[in-house]
Amino acid sequence: MSTNVCPRFMVATVLDDLFTSTGEAVQDISNSLQIVSQQQMPSSGHGNHKENSPFLNNAESAKKSDYYDKNLALFEEELDIRPKVSSLLSRLVSYTSFTQGAKEHEESESAEGSKKKVTKSPRMGTLMGVYLPCLQNIFGVILFLRLTWIVGTAGIMQAFLIVLMCCCCTLLTAISMSAVATNGVVPAGGSYFMISRSLGPEFGGAVGLCFYLGTTFAAAMYILGAIEILLKYIVPKAAIFHAEDVNDGDSAMLNNMRVYGTIFLSCMALVVFVGVKYVNKFASLFLACVIVSILSIYAGAIKSIFDPPEFPICMLGNRTLSRDLFDVCARTVVQDNVTIGSRLWENFCGSTNLTADTCDDYFIHNNITEIQGIPGLASSIIRENMWSSYLEKGAILEKASISSVDIHGSMSSFYLYVSADITTTFTVLLGIFFPSVTGIMAGSNRSGDLRDAQKSIPVGTILAIATTSLVYLSSVVLFGACIEGVVLRDKYGDAVRKNLVVGTLSWPSPWVIVIGSFFSTCGAGLQSLTGAPRLLQAIAKDNIIPFLRVFGLGKSNGEPTWALLLTAVIAELGILIASLDMVAPILSMFFLMCYLFVNLACAVQTLLRTPNWRPRFKYYHWALSFLGMSMCLALMFISSWYYAIVAMGIAGMIYKYIEYQGAEKEWGDGIRGLSLSAARYALLRLEAGPPHTKNWRPQLLVLLKLDEDLHVKYPRLLTFASQLKAGKGLTIVGSVIQGNFLENMAESQASEQAIKNMMEIEKVKGFCQVIVANKVREGIAHLIQSCGLGGMKHNTVVLGWPYGWRQSEDPRAWKTFINTVRCTTAAQLALMVPKNVSFYPGNHERFTEGHIDVWWIVHDGGMLMLLPFLLKQHKVWRKCKMRIFTVAQMDDNSIQMKKDLATFLYQLRIEAEVEVVEMHDSDISAYTYERTLMMEQRSQMLKQMRLSSAERGREAQLIKDRHSIIRMGSLYSDEEEEIIDTVPEKIQMTWTKDKYEAERRNRKNAPDNFRELISIKPNQSNVRRMHTAVKLNEVIVNRSHDAKLVLLNMPGPPKNSEGDENYMEFLEVLTEGLERVLLVRGGGREVITIYS
């Protein structure tokens, strides 16, 4: 225990001695004192650690023993902020990540009363936790409803290419995702968490919402697929709307899809709302349906080698007929030994009469044939299906190998043929197929349920993609090798009696596929409706998008009720589209954008080589990530360029919204690291020397003064700096606090925060730096010397005017001001001093007219020309006109000067009025002489007053006690002198006879000093300077009294510091009577040029 016992604990010890007979009383009092002592002692700091007291009870002593180990006595003062390694490891081991899945929700629903279940450690392995969920999410509606149609339309070669491109894209994304997912723990949010923590809140929010929209539209797509299976293949009679015209069946089907889709969506949303556990319980059943359906396809393909299924196709010429509209594929049938026209004849001729002359021309001139719809794997049909057969909307499906008479035929018979319902191209088919390879994020979304997420996610995801890719690629070949081409291109199975085309190949029955695909699409829809609200809830809880906060709320068990409601509304929009082929490209865009940014996240982290980038998955490379990113971008524009632009526009708007109004988050993301690397690269590329004149722009160091409450005293300095930012230069706002850094660190941080708040209010984009120094002038000198980094250093100082310097006896303010002017001159920096800055306009004010007057007296690099031009770029000064005045002496040709100046401004591309003011030589006026005399008398008087106050201070020192603090240094110091830390034990002052006589003489001479003050004669140099100041001021006030802003050259301070006070008076006289003045002093180099 430390021997430096606090007085509070000494009181407790005394009480212990007094009340030894009553231990309970001692215990109560000591506990009370201990509580008080803990409340009063700071939690952290230098030397104020918590003491281990004998009055602590056993439980608290046990807690404290962790802090005060005898072997760690050297570190015991910091153990409250720097814990022991054992404590850290124990906390890390007990860490559990919550999953986006529904385990915690299931437990909260099934919990009885207030009993809390013991959290079980996750036990799911690669197979159950990643592989099978990914399979369930990847296999879906497109495989069963559209893959045969894609193969028939695009041909085996191009369909193989479509599948290969999509699978390669997801495989490359999975590699990148595995690297990101194994670089630390991935809690709730899955892919959103990975992207946002890798690329920052702006990208994370934008891509997270895109992924959410994609998942929501996926739910709509799955529901539309389920309705299509239900109404087309299971219960066609359940249709509510029926076509009045046989040629107008599509609109009725769309309305049926909308009605049933809305009913299905409502029921599914209700199931998800009631409990996620029911969805999870049926997940295995839905997965089993998918696997059984796929196995039945392979079984049917193998069986077709030796026993193809019987699905005859009726052809009229080379056109495919819709088989559900007739029974016999023949012109005539024999009924009661009488040959009559068949049902087919009746459809084309209007009656069964064989002598009717109203038959369709194409029907009369072409033969009716019947071909096998499923020739089988042993047939050579693969040769015909190898190449593409893209169709326009309304085109009839034709078999090229059958000859026919080329007659158009009657339009009234058009409904009897199988035709294309949409125009097909390679890009359209690509956009429709891509959703069938999505779902690779299912494993990362369940990371909290996995026994070893960093091992299971890469292995399970990549194996699932390999499995599904193999199934898709083999299915393309099998479909092309087993099924007739016109049947493949028949999207809804009209040619095979309204059977699902892929079902015709399956074994033992087409109903295996129909029922299995129906349940699998329903399950996939439920999974999407379960995952999308949780994704939105994770985004809302991150609080990066303010208007989404309400969707972070939910039921008491955490169920995202409001997010589910919004998801249902958005999914309803997809259902109202009512077309699977129209919804699929929409969600393709959102998923592709999500995958693009997963690849970008991996590539950025890999190239930056940040120390925290240490993924356990080693089989990645930045080139693979860039290839995956390029493929995602290419697929977006190939499948649908206008959808791609819309999706990127939505993501861009969300990004800018988060950047502009969202909450600021620092997640250590890669974009911040990329910014650091880019900044480092740019700084190293910048030239060490000053930039070229064409690249010169004001890089500002704004020196602010703070009041006693640490508020900015003159905020309009920041306003003026923001109005100059049309130059897009650097802005550093600096301030100095007087004192010791160790003692004033908190004050420095508070000051910095106050300045940052004011910079935000005034919309100043820049940096803030507050330093603590023993003397203000030293602190300012340090700022001028050290601000900036490399080539990004300030070249201009903005300094406030020392108001009230005349009235104050304290000379520190104006001496600090002059010292700063000298420092900027020595550092070859430009200087701007806004005088009467409180009268400067705010950013919300606008001048509708007026002038900005420039008084160009001496040339200092062109600063006076450039500053008004930059100010006029801002809305406040935009409508002001610029006037330039220059001064001509008696020996100057003022007319020629005006012409030359106008030419110079024309070459500078600056529009301004030019005026030359002639200043004639004149005698020094009495006013000037009197003004100079008053200035010098005042200076002398203040000097004597300071002497008198110093003498009084010496007398007062005699009667100070022995612990007084002596202030050392010059009597005329312009700064607060340093205080001697060590106080002498005794102060001794000895008065001799000589000292006493000298003191009496000083007192007698005081009246004589004041008489000398009255009879003083002004210095001729000061008279000349005052004459110049007065004459210039008269001319400036005469010409520019109504100007909105006056800029003029600032004369430099005298080389001899004894004339500093007179210099301040000259500046006051020069700017007298002007409302807004900007004194400008160049940095000794050209800042503007006439050359391009």
mmCIF file with all atom_site columns, C-alpha atoms in Angstrom, residues 76-181:
data_model
loop_
_atom_site.group_PDB
_atom_site.id
_atom_site.type_symbol
_atom_site.label_atom_id
_atom_site.label_alt_id
_atom_site.label_comp_id
_atom_site.label_asym_id
_atom_site.label_entity_id
_atom_site.label_seq_id
_atom_site.pdbx_PDB_ins_code
_atom_site.Cartn_x
_atom_site.Cartn_y
_atom_site.Cartn_z
_atom_site.occupancy
_atom_site.B_iso_or_equiv
_atom_site.pdbx_formal_charge
_atom_site.auth_seq_id
_atom_site.auth_comp_id
_atom_site.auth_asym_id
_atom_site.auth_atom_id
_atom_site.pdbx_PDB_model_num
ATOM 1   C CA . GLU A 1 76  ? -0.458  0.707   -10.050 1.00 0.00 ? 76  GLU A CA 1
ATOM 2   C CA . GLU A 1 77  ? -1.252  4.389   -10.644 1.00 0.00 ? 77  GLU A CA 1
ATOM 3   C CA . GLU A 1 78  ? -2.408  3.652   -14.211 1.00 0.00 ? 78  GLU A CA 1
ATOM 4   C CA . LEU A 1 79  ? -4.189  0.334   -13.775 1.00 0.00 ? 79  LEU A CA 1
ATOM 5   C CA . ASP A 1 80  ? -7.591  2.010   -13.889 1.00 0.00 ? 80  ASP A CA 1
ATOM 6   C CA . ILE A 1 81  ? -6.942  3.189   -17.464 1.00 0.00 ? 81  ILE A CA 1
ATOM 7   C CA . ARG A 1 82  ? -4.411  0.550   -18.531 1.00 0.00 ? 82  ARG A CA 1
ATOM 8   C CA . PRO A 1 83  ? -5.740  -2.809  -17.253 1.00 0.00 ? 83  PRO A CA 1
ATOM 9   C CA . LYS A 1 84  ? -3.695  -5.910  -16.703 1.00 0.00 ? 84  LYS A CA 1
ATOM 10  C CA . VAL A 1 85  ? -3.314  -8.291  -19.624 1.00 0.00 ? 85  VAL A CA 1
ATOM 11  C CA . SER A 1 86  ? -5.224  -10.997 -17.744 1.00 0.00 ? 86  SER A CA 1
ATOM 12  C CA . SER A 1 87  ? -8.206  -8.660  -17.300 1.00 0.00 ? 87  SER A CA 1
ATOM 13  C CA . LEU A 1 88  ? -8.160  -7.733  -20.972 1.00 0.00 ? 88  LEU A CA 1
ATOM 14  C CA . LEU A 1 89  ? -8.037  -11.352 -22.110 1.00 0.00 ? 89  LEU A CA 1
ATOM 15  C CA . SER A 1 90  ? -10.865 -12.382 -19.797 1.00 0.00 ? 90  SER A CA 1
ATOM 16  C CA . ARG A 1 91  ? -13.086 -9.704  -21.315 1.00 0.00 ? 91  ARG A CA 1
ATOM 17  C CA . LEU A 1 92  ? -12.167 -10.690 -24.870 1.00 0.00 ? 92  LEU A CA 1
ATOM 18  C CA . VAL A 1 93  ? -12.903 -14.357 -24.249 1.00 0.00 ? 93  VAL A CA 1
ATOM 19  C CA . SER A 1 94  ? -16.375 -13.545 -22.909 1.00 0.00 ? 94  SER A CA 1
ATOM 20  C CA . TYR A 1 95  ? -17.159 -11.496 -26.018 1.00 0.00 ? 95  TYR A CA 1
ATOM 21  C CA . THR A 1 96  ? -20.129 -12.726 -28.044 1.00 0.00 ? 96  THR A CA 1
ATOM 22  C CA . SER A 1 97  ? -21.285 -11.310 -31.325 1.00 0.00 ? 97  SER A CA 1
ATOM 23  C CA . PHE A 1 98  ? -24.991 -11.127 -32.069 1.00 0.00 ? 98  PHE A CA 1
ATOM 24  C CA . THR A 1 99  ? -26.078 -12.453 -35.395 1.00 0.00 ? 99  THR A CA 1
ATOM 25  C CA . GLN A 1 100 ? -28.362 -10.998 -37.960 1.00 0.00 ? 100 GLN A CA 1
ATOM 26  C CA . GLY A 1 101 ? -30.186 -14.329 -37.896 1.00 0.00 ? 101 GLY A CA 1
ATOM 27  C CA . ALA A 1 102 ? -32.949 -14.982 -35.449 1.00 0.00 ? 102 ALA A CA 1
ATOM 28  C CA . LYS A 1 103 ? -31.485 -17.013 -32.605 1.00 0.00 ? 103 LYS A CA 1
ATOM 29  C CA . GLU A 1 104 ? -31.628 -14.213 -30.069 1.00 0.00 ? 104 GLU A CA 1
ATOM 30  C CA . HIS A 1 105 ? -35.147 -13.342 -31.201 1.00 0.00 ? 105 HIS A CA 1
ATOM 31  C CA . GLU A 1 106 ? -36.264 -16.929 -30.859 1.00 0.00 ? 106 GLU A CA 1
ATOM 32  C CA . GLU A 1 107 ? -34.828 -17.101 -27.360 1.00 0.00 ? 107 GLU A CA 1
ATOM 33  C CA . SER A 1 108 ? -36.497 -13.851 -26.333 1.00 0.00 ? 108 SER A CA 1
ATOM 34  C CA . GLU A 1 109 ? -39.840 -15.039 -27.706 1.00 0.00 ? 109 GLU A CA 1
ATOM 35  C CA . SER A 1 110 ? -39.705 -18.390 -25.935 1.00 0.00 ? 110 SER A CA 1
ATOM 36  C CA . ALA A 1 111 ? -38.370 -16.975 -22.652 1.00 0.00 ? 111 ALA A CA 1
ATOM 37  C CA . GLU A 1 112 ? -40.854 -17.263 -19.809 1.00 0.00 ? 112 GLU A CA 1
ATOM 38  C CA . GLY A 1 113 ? -41.248 -14.258 -17.544 1.00 0.00 ? 113 GLY A CA 1
ATOM 39  C CA . SER A 1 114 ? -38.025 -12.678 -16.507 1.00 0.00 ? 114 SER A CA 1
ATOM 40  C CA . LYS A 1 115 ? -35.946 -15.860 -16.591 1.00 0.00 ? 115 LYS A CA 1
ATOM 41  C CA . LYS A 1 116 ? -32.802 -15.446 -18.600 1.00 0.00 ? 116 LYS A CA 1
ATOM 42  C CA . LYS A 1 117 ? -31.413 -18.377 -20.507 1.00 0.00 ? 117 LYS A CA 1
ATOM 43  C CA . VAL A 1 118 ? -27.749 -19.051 -20.309 1.00 0.00 ? 118 VAL A CA 1
ATOM 44  C CA . THR A 1 119 ? -26.158 -18.032 -23.584 1.00 0.00 ? 119 THR A CA 1
ATOM 45  C CA . LYS A 1 120 ? -24.963 -21.107 -25.423 1.00 0.00 ? 120 LYS A CA 1
ATOM 46  C CA . SER A 1 121 ? -21.720 -20.951 -27.292 1.00 0.00 ? 121 SER A CA 1
ATOM 47  C CA . PRO A 1 122 ? -22.233 -21.181 -31.075 1.00 0.00 ? 122 PRO A CA 1
ATOM 48  C CA . ARG A 1 123 ? -21.884 -24.734 -32.351 1.00 0.00 ? 123 ARG A CA 1
ATOM 49  C CA . MET A 1 124 ? -22.686 -24.548 -36.059 1.00 0.00 ? 124 MET A CA 1
ATOM 50  C CA . GLY A 1 125 ? -20.032 -25.838 -38.401 1.00 0.00 ? 125 GLY A CA 1
ATOM 51  C CA . THR A 1 126 ? -19.235 -25.145 -42.035 1.00 0.00 ? 126 THR A CA 1
ATOM 52  C CA . LEU A 1 127 ? -21.906 -27.460 -43.455 1.00 0.00 ? 127 LEU A CA 1
ATOM 53  C CA . MET A 1 128 ? -24.958 -26.340 -41.462 1.00 0.00 ? 128 MET A CA 1
ATOM 54  C CA . GLY A 1 129 ? -23.847 -22.782 -40.795 1.00 0.00 ? 129 GLY A CA 1
ATOM 55  C CA . VAL A 1 130 ? -22.577 -21.648 -44.197 1.00 0.00 ? 130 VAL A CA 1
ATOM 56  C CA . TYR A 1 131 ? -22.744 -24.230 -46.983 1.00 0.00 ? 131 TYR A CA 1
ATOM 57  C CA . LEU A 1 132 ? -26.419 -25.232 -46.824 1.00 0.00 ? 132 LEU A CA 1
ATOM 58  C CA . PRO A 1 133 ? -27.756 -21.679 -46.138 1.00 0.00 ? 133 PRO A CA 1
ATOM 59  C CA . CYS A 1 134 ? -25.777 -20.414 -49.117 1.00 0.00 ? 134 CYS A CA 1
ATOM 60  C CA . LEU A 1 135 ? -27.172 -23.213 -51.296 1.00 0.00 ? 135 LEU A CA 1
ATOM 61  C CA . GLN A 1 136 ? -30.702 -22.345 -50.217 1.00 0.00 ? 136 GLN A CA 1
ATOM 62  C CA . ASN A 1 137 ? -30.210 -18.662 -50.975 1.00 0.00 ? 137 ASN A CA 1
ATOM 63  C CA . ILE A 1 138 ? -28.449 -19.168 -54.314 1.00 0.00 ? 138 ILE A CA 1
ATOM 64  C CA . PHE A 1 139 ? -30.777 -21.775 -55.827 1.00 0.00 ? 139 PHE A CA 1
ATOM 65  C CA . GLY A 1 140 ? -34.088 -20.159 -56.517 1.00 0.00 ? 140 GLY A CA 1
ATOM 66  C CA . VAL A 1 141 ? -36.861 -19.264 -58.857 1.00 0.00 ? 141 VAL A CA 1
ATOM 67  C CA . ILE A 1 142 ? -34.715 -18.511 -61.937 1.00 0.00 ? 142 ILE A CA 1
ATOM 68  C CA . LEU A 1 143 ? -33.352 -22.069 -62.071 1.00 0.00 ? 143 LEU A CA 1
ATOM 69  C CA . PHE A 1 144 ? -36.815 -23.574 -62.330 1.00 0.00 ? 144 PHE A CA 1
ATOM 70  C CA . LEU A 1 145 ? -38.718 -20.919 -64.282 1.00 0.00 ? 145 LEU A CA 1
ATOM 71  C CA . ARG A 1 146 ? -36.229 -19.229 -66.607 1.00 0.00 ? 146 ARG A CA 1
ATOM 72  C CA . LEU A 1 147 ? -33.023 -21.216 -67.116 1.00 0.00 ? 147 LEU A CA 1
ATOM 73  C CA . THR A 1 148 ? -34.519 -23.464 -69.836 1.00 0.00 ? 148 THR A CA 1
ATOM 74  C CA . TRP A 1 149 ? -35.852 -20.397 -71.642 1.00 0.00 ? 149 TRP A CA 1
ATOM 75  C CA . ILE A 1 150 ? -32.431 -18.683 -71.397 1.00 0.00 ? 150 ILE A CA 1
ATOM 76  C CA . VAL A 1 151 ? -30.721 -21.786 -72.855 1.00 0.00 ? 151 VAL A CA 1
ATOM 77  C CA . GLY A 1 152 ? -33.226 -22.028 -75.701 1.00 0.00 ? 152 GLY A CA 1
ATOM 78  C CA . THR A 1 153 ? -33.032 -18.337 -76.578 1.00 0.00 ? 153 THR A CA 1
ATOM 79  C CA . ALA A 1 154 ? -29.305 -17.682 -76.150 1.00 0.00 ? 154 ALA A CA 1
ATOM 80  C CA . GLY A 1 155 ? -28.147 -21.132 -77.246 1.00 0.00 ? 155 GLY A CA 1
ATOM 81  C CA . ILE A 1 156 ? -25.892 -23.409 -75.254 1.00 0.00 ? 156 ILE A CA 1
ATOM 82  C CA . MET A 1 157 ? -22.738 -21.407 -76.035 1.00 0.00 ? 157 MET A CA 1
ATOM 83  C CA . GLN A 1 158 ? -24.029 -17.985 -75.026 1.00 0.00 ? 158 GLN A CA 1
ATOM 84  C CA . ALA A 1 159 ? -26.065 -19.371 -72.117 1.00 0.00 ? 159 ALA A CA 1
ATOM 85  C CA . PHE A 1 160 ? -22.910 -21.084 -70.867 1.00 0.00 ? 160 PHE A CA 1
ATOM 86  C CA . LEU A 1 161 ? -21.104 -17.748 -71.170 1.00 0.00 ? 161 LEU A CA 1
ATOM 87  C CA . ILE A 1 162 ? -23.872 -15.916 -69.242 1.00 0.00 ? 162 ILE A CA 1
ATOM 88  C CA . VAL A 1 163 ? -23.737 -18.448 -66.412 1.00 0.00 ? 163 VAL A CA 1
ATOM 89  C CA . LEU A 1 164 ? -19.936 -18.481 -66.395 1.00 0.00 ? 164 LEU A CA 1
ATOM 90  C CA . MET A 1 165 ? -19.694 -14.672 -66.216 1.00 0.00 ? 165 MET A CA 1
ATOM 91  C CA . CYS A 1 166 ? -22.175 -14.474 -63.350 1.00 0.00 ? 166 CYS A CA 1
ATOM 92  C CA . CYS A 1 167 ? -20.540 -17.335 -61.437 1.00 0.00 ? 167 CYS A CA 1
ATOM 93  C CA . CYS A 1 168 ? -17.037 -15.890 -61.910 1.00 0.00 ? 168 CYS A CA 1
ATOM 94  C CA . CYS A 1 169 ? -18.301 -12.545 -60.639 1.00 0.00 ? 169 CYS A CA 1
ATOM 95  C CA . THR A 1 170 ? -19.714 -14.097 -57.474 1.00 0.00 ? 170 THR A CA 1
ATOM 96  C CA . LEU A 1 171 ? -16.635 -16.310 -56.996 1.00 0.00 ? 171 LEU A CA 1
ATOM 97  C CA . LEU A 1 172 ? -14.283 -13.331 -57.136 1.00 0.00 ? 172 LEU A CA 1
ATOM 98  C CA . THR A 1 173 ? -16.610 -11.463 -54.790 1.00 0.00 ? 173 THR A CA 1
ATOM 99  C CA . ALA A 1 174 ? -16.625 -14.432 -52.417 1.00 0.00 ? 174 ALA A CA 1
ATOM 100 C CA . ILE A 1 175 ? -12.817 -14.426 -52.337 1.00 0.00 ? 175 ILE A CA 1
ATOM 101 C CA . SER A 1 176 ? -12.805 -10.721 -51.462 1.00 0.00 ? 176 SER A CA 1
ATOM 102 C CA . MET A 1 177 ? -15.628 -11.211 -48.955 1.00 0.00 ? 177 MET A CA 1
ATOM 103 C CA . SER A 1 178 ? -13.726 -14.062 -47.298 1.00 0.00 ? 178 SER A CA 1
ATOM 104 C CA . ALA A 1 179 ? -10.708 -11.828 -46.828 1.00 0.00 ? 179 ALA A CA 1
ATOM 105 C CA . VAL A 1 180 ? -12.807 -9.015  -45.336 1.00 0.00 ? 180 VAL A CA 1
ATOM 106 C CA . ALA A 1 181 ? -14.926 -11.362 -43.197 1.00 0.00 ? 181 ALA A CA 1
#
